[in-house]
Structure formats: structure tokens, C-alpha cells
mmCIF file of C-alpha atoms in Angstrom:
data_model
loop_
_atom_site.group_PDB
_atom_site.id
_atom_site.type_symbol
_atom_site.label_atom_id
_atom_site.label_comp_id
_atom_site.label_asym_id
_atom_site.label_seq_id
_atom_site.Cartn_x
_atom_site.Cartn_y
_atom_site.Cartn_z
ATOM 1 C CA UNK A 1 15.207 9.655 12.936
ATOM 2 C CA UNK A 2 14.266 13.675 12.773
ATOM 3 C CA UNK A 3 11.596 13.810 10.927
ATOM 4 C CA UNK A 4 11.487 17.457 11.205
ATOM 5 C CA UNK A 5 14.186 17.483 8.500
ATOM 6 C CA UNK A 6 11.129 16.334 6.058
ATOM 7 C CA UNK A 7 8.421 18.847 4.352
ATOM 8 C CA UNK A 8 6.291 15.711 3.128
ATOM 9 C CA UNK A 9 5.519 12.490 4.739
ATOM 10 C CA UNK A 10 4.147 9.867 2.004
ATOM 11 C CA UNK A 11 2.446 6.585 3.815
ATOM 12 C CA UNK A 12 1.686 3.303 2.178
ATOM 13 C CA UNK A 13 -1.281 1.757 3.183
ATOM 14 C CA UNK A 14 -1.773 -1.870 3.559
ATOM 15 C CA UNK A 15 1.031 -2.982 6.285
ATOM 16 C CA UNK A 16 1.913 0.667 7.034
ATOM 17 C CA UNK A 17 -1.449 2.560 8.408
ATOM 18 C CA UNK A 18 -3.631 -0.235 8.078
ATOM 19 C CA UNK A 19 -2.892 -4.313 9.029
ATOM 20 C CA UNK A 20 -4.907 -5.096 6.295
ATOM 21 C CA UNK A 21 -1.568 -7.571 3.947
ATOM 22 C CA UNK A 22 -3.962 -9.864 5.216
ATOM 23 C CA UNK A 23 -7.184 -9.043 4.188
ATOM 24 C CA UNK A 24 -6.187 -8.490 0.750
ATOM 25 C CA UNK A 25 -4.015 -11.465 0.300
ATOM 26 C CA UNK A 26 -7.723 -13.608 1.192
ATOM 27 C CA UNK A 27 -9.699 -11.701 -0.793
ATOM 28 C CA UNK A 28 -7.786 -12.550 -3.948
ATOM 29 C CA UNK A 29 -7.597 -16.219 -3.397
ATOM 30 C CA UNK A 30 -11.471 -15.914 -2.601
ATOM 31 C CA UNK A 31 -12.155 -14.087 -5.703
ATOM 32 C CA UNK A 32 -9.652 -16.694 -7.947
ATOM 33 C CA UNK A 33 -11.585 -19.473 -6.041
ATOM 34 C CA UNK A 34 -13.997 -20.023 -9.106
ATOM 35 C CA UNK A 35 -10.866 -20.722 -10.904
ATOM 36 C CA UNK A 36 -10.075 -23.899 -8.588
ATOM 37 C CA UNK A 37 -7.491 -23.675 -5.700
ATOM 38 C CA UNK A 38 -4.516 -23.348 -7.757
ATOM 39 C CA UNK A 39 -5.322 -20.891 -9.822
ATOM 40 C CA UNK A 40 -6.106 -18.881 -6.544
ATOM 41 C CA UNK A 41 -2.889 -20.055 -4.985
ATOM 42 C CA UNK A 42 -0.958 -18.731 -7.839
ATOM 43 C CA UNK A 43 -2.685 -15.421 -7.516
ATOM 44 C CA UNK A 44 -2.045 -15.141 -4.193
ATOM 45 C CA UNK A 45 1.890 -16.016 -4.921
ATOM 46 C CA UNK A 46 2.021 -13.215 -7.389
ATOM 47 C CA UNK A 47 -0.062 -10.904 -4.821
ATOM 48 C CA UNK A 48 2.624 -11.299 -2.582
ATOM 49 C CA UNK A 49 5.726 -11.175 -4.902
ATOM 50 C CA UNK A 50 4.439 -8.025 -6.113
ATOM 51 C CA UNK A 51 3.389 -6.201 -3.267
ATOM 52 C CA UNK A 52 2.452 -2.595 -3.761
ATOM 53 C CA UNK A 53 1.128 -3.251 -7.580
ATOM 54 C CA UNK A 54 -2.664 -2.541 -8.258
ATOM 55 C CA UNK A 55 -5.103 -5.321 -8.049
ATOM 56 C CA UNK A 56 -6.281 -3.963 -11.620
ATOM 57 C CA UNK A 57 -2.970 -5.410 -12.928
ATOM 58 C CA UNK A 58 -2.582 -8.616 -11.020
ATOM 59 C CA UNK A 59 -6.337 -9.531 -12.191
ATOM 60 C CA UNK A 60 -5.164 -9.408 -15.506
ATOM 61 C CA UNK A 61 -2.080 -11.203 -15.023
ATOM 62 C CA UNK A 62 -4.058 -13.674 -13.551
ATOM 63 C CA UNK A 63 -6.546 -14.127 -16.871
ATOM 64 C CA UNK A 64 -4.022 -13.910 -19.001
ATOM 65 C CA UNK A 65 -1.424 -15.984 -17.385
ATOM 66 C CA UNK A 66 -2.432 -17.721 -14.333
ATOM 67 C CA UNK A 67 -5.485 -19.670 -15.658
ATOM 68 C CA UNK A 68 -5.658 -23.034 -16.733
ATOM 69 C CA UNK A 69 -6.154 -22.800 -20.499
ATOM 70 C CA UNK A 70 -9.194 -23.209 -21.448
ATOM 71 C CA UNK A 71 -10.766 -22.483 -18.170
ATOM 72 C CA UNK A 72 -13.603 -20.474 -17.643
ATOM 73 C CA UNK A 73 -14.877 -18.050 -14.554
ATOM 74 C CA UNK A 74 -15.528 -14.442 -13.556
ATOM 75 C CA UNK A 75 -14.464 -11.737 -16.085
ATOM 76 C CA UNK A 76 -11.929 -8.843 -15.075
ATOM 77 C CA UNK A 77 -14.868 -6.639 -14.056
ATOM 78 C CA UNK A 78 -16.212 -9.643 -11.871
ATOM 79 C CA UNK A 79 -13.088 -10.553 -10.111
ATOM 80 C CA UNK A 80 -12.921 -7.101 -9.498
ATOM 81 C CA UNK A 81 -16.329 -6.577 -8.057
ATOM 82 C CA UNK A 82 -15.344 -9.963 -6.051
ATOM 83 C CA UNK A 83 -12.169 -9.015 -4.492
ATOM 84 C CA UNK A 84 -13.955 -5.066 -3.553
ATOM 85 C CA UNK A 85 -16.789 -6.799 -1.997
ATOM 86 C CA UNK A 86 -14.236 -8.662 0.337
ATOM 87 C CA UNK A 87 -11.581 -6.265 1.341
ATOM 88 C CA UNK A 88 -14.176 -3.300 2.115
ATOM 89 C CA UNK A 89 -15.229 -5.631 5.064
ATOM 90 C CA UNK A 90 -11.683 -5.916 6.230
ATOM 91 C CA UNK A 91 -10.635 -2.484 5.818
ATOM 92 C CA UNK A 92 -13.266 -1.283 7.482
ATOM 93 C CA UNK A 93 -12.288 -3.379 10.885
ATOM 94 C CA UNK A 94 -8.783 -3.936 10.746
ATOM 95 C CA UNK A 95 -6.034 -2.523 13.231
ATOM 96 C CA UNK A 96 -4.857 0.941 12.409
ATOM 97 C CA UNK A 97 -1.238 1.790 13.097
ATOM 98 C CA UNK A 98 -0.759 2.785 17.094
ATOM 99 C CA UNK A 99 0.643 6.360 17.724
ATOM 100 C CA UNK A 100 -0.775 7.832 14.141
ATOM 101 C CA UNK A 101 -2.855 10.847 15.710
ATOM 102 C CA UNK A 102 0.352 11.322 18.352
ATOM 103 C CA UNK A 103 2.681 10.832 15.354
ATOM 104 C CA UNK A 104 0.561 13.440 13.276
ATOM 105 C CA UNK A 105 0.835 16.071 16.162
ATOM 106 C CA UNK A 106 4.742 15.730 16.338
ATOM 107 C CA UNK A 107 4.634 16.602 12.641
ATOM 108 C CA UNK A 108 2.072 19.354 12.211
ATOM 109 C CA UNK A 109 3.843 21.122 10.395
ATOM 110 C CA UNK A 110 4.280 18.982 7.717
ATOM 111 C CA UNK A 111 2.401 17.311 4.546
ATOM 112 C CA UNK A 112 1.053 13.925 4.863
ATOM 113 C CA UNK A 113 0.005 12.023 2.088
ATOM 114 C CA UNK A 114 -1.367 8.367 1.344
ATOM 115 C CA UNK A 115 0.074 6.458 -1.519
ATOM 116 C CA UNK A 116 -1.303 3.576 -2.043
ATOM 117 C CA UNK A 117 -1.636 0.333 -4.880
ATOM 118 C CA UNK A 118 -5.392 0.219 -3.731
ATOM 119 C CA UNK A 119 -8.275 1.600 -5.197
ATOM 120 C CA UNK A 120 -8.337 5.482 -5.113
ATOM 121 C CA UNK A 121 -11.892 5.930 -4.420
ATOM 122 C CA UNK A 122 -12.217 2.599 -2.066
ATOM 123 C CA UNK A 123 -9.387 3.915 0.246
ATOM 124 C CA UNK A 124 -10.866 7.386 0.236
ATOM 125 C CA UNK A 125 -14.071 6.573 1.309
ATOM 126 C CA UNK A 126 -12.718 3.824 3.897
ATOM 127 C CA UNK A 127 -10.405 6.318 5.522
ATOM 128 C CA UNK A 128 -13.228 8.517 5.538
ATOM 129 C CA UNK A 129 -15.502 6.177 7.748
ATOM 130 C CA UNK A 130 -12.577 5.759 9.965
ATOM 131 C CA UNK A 131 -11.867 8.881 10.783
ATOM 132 C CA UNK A 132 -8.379 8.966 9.077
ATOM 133 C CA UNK A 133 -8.896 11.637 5.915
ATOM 134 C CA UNK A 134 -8.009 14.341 7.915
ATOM 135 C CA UNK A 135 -5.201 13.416 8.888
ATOM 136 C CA UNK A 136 -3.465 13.090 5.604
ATOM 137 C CA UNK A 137 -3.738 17.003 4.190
ATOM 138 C CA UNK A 138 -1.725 16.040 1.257
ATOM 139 C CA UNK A 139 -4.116 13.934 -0.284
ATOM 140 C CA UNK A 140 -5.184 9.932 -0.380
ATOM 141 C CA UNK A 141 -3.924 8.524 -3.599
ATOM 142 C CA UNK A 142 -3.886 4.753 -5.384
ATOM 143 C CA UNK A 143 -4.803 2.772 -8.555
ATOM 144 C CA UNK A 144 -5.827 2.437 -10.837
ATOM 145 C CA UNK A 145 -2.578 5.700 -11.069
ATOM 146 C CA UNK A 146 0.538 3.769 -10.335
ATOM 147 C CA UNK A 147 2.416 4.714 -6.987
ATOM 148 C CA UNK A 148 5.457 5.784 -9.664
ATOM 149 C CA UNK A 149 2.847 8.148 -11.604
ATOM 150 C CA UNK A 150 1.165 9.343 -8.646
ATOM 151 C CA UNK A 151 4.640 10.312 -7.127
ATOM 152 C CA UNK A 152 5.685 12.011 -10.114
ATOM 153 C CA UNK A 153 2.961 13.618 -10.671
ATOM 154 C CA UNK A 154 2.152 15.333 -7.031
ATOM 155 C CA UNK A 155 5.918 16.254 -7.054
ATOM 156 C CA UNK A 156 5.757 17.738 -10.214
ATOM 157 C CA UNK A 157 2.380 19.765 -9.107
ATOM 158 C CA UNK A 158 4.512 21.129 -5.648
ATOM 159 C CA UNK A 159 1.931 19.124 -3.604
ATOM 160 C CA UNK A 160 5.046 16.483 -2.416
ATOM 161 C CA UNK A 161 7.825 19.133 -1.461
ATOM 162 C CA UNK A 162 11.512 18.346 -0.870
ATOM 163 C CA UNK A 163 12.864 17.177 1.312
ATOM 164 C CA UNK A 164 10.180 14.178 1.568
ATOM 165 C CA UNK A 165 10.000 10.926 3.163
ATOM 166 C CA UNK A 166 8.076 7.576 1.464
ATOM 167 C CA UNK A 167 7.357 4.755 4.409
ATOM 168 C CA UNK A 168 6.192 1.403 2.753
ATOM 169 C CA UNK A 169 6.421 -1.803 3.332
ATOM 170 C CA UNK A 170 7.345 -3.674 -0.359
ATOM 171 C CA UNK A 171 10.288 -3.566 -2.837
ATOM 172 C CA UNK A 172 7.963 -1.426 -4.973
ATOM 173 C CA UNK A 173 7.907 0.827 -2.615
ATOM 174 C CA UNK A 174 11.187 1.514 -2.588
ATOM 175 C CA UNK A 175 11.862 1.530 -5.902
ATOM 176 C CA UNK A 176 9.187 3.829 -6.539
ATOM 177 C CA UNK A 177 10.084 6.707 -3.638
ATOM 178 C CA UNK A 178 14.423 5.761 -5.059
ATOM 179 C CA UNK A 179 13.148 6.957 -8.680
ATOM 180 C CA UNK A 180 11.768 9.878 -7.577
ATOM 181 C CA UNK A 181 14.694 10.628 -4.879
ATOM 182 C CA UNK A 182 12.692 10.428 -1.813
ATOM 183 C CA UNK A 183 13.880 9.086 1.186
ATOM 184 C CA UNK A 184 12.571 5.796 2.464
ATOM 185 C CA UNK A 185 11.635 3.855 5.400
ATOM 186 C CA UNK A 186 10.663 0.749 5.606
ATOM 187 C CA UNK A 187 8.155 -0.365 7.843
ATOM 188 C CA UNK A 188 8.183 -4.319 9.196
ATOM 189 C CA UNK A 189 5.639 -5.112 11.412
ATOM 190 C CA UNK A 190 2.991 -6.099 8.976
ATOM 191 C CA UNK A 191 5.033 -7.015 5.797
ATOM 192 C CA UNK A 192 4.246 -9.881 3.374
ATOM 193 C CA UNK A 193 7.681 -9.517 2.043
ATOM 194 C CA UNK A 194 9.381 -12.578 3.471
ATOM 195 C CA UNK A 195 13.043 -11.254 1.991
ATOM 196 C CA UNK A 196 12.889 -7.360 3.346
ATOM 197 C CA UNK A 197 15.983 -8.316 5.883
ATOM 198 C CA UNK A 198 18.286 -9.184 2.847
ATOM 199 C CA UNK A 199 16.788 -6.581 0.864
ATOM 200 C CA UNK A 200 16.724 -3.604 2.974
ATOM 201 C CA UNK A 201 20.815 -4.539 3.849
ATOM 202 C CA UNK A 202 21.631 -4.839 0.487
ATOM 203 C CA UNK A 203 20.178 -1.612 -0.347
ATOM 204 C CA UNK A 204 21.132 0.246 3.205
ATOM 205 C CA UNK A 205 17.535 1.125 3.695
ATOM 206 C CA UNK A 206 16.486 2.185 7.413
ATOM 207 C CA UNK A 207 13.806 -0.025 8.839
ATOM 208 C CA UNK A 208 11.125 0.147 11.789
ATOM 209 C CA UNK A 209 8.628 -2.209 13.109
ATOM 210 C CA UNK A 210 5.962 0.048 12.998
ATOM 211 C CA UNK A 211 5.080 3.912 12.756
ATOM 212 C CA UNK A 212 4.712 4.234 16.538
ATOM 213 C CA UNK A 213 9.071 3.771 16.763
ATOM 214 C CA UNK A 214 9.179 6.797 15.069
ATOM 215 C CA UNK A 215 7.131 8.500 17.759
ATOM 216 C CA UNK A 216 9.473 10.315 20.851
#
């Protein structure tokens, strides 16, 4: 792939820069645990299913839908506070994708961008600590925006410029760089979503194990 062809490189996250499907996929059964264990199993199960979505939204599928009737736990505000608590200690240690700083030489000349179904402020400040922001001179974007409102909204303000390249790891993903006609990659390695094979050749979407394949 010539990724020269592309103005604007947009990066997922979880499963993409970081290997952190993991972490977050434990901290929301930890943070359901008050619940019992299958409330937090279904949480997880829709975590999964709906990879890419903000946890603001699954938290409130999970009161509203997920939760024993009559059961009572941690409010939204709680299980937020929970589920932050947990993944900032993950994020902070898990892997980062091999070849980035290699990968962002071979495209200096383009933007990069982070978007991302986590928390805006979380990821900025953990990519911070890492050493990451700089890499990314488009911007580090996520929830509680949508990736489909943050897309159309950077496009809109020139900071995405055509032609432009979304690599994720979900069905959202896709969907989201499709309606905004950006090309998309998606990335394997790390996924949670156990269909991506059937899905990516249904949909003739290019796929790579990880970010360093794209590296020459």
C-alpha cells in the first residue's frame, strides 16, 4: 500500500496504536462486578459486539438494559469513575504498536490524527505520558464526540484533507471512515472482533496484522 497517495492518516486506538482490547474489555466487567457476574458478562458481550462505541453509551445500555430489574449498584457517574480508574493503569503500560515512530518518518509529510471511542481527555493525557502526542499533529480525538461526529466535523473544518486514510480495528470503524468516504484499513493483530475475516471479504476491505506491515 502507498501511503504517500494519502494527505491524512486517521488511527484508532485500542487494538491499533495501543494493545489495550484487553484492558478495557476487564475493566468493564470489573466495574459491572457490583452488579453480579452476569450482569458484567453481558456488558462485556455488548463491549465487544460494539467495538469502537463510547463507554458513556454502553454504561447506559447497561443500566437501562443489562441489569437485573430491580437491582441496585453504582450510578452512571460511578461506573464511570470505576471503569477510568482501571483502564488508566493499563493504558499507561500496555504494548504500543512496533514501527510507529519509523512509520511516522515514512509519512512526514502527512497529517496524523487519533480517533478514538475513548475518553478525549483520558487518551490525551495518556498519550501525553507516553510520549505519543507528538506524533499525531492532527489532533487526539474520542468520546464523549462520536468517531462519526468527530470525522465529520474535522473534515468539514479542513483539518482531515482528502485523500485520507481511517485504520481501525471494528465494524464501526468502518462504517464510520465508509460514511465519510475515507479509505480504510483494517488492522488484525489485536482485534476483539471475532467475525472481521467474513466481514472485511464481504465488504472488500484491505487488512494488516499490524501497523508495522505497512512500514517498507
Amino acid at each position: 500500500m502507498n501511503l504517500h497517495h494519502y494527505q491524512t492518516l486517521i488511527f484508532d486506538c485500542d487494538g491499533v496504536i495501543l494493545n489495550s482490547n484487553q484492558v478495557k474489555t476487564q475493566a468493564f466487567y470489573k466495574a459491572a462486578l457490583s452488579y453480579g457476574k452476569g450482569a458484567a458478562e453481558s456488558l462485556v458481550n455488548y463491549h465487544i459486539q460494539h467495538g469502537g462505541i463510547s463507554r458513556y453509551h454502553k454504561f447506559e445500555v447497561f443500566l437501562n438494559q443489562l441489569i437485573p430489574p430491580g437491582t441496585t449498584g453504582p450510578n452512571l457517574d460511578e461506573l464511570l469513575a470505576l471503569y477510568a480508574e482501571e483502564v488508566r493503569r493499563g493504558l499507561l503500560t500496555c504494548e504500543v504498536a512496533e514501527g510507529l515512530a519509523q512509520l511516522r518518518q515514512q509519512t512526514a509529510s502527512s497529517r496524523w490524527l487519533i480517533v478514538s471511542g475513548g475518553d478525549q481527555n483520558e487518551l490525551r493525557d495518556i498519550f501525553r505520558q507516553r510520549g505519543l502526542d507528538s506524533l499525531f499533529n492532527g489532533g487526539i480525538f474520542g468520546s464523549p464526540d462520536t468517531k462519526d461526529h468527530i470525522l465529520q466535523r474535522e473534515l468539514a473544518e479542513g483539518n482531515i484533507q482528502s485523500p485520507a486514510l481511517f485504520l481501525g480495528d471494528s465494524q464501526y470503524d468502518s462504517e464510520a471512515a465508509m460514511a465519510t468516504g475515507l479509505d480504510f484499513v483494517f488492522i488484525s493483530g489485536w482485534t476483539e472482533f471475532k467475525g472481521w475475516q467474513k466481514y472485511c471479504g464481504e465488504h472488500n476491505l484491505p487488512h494488516i496484522k499490524t501497523l508495522a506491515h505497512l512500514l517498507y
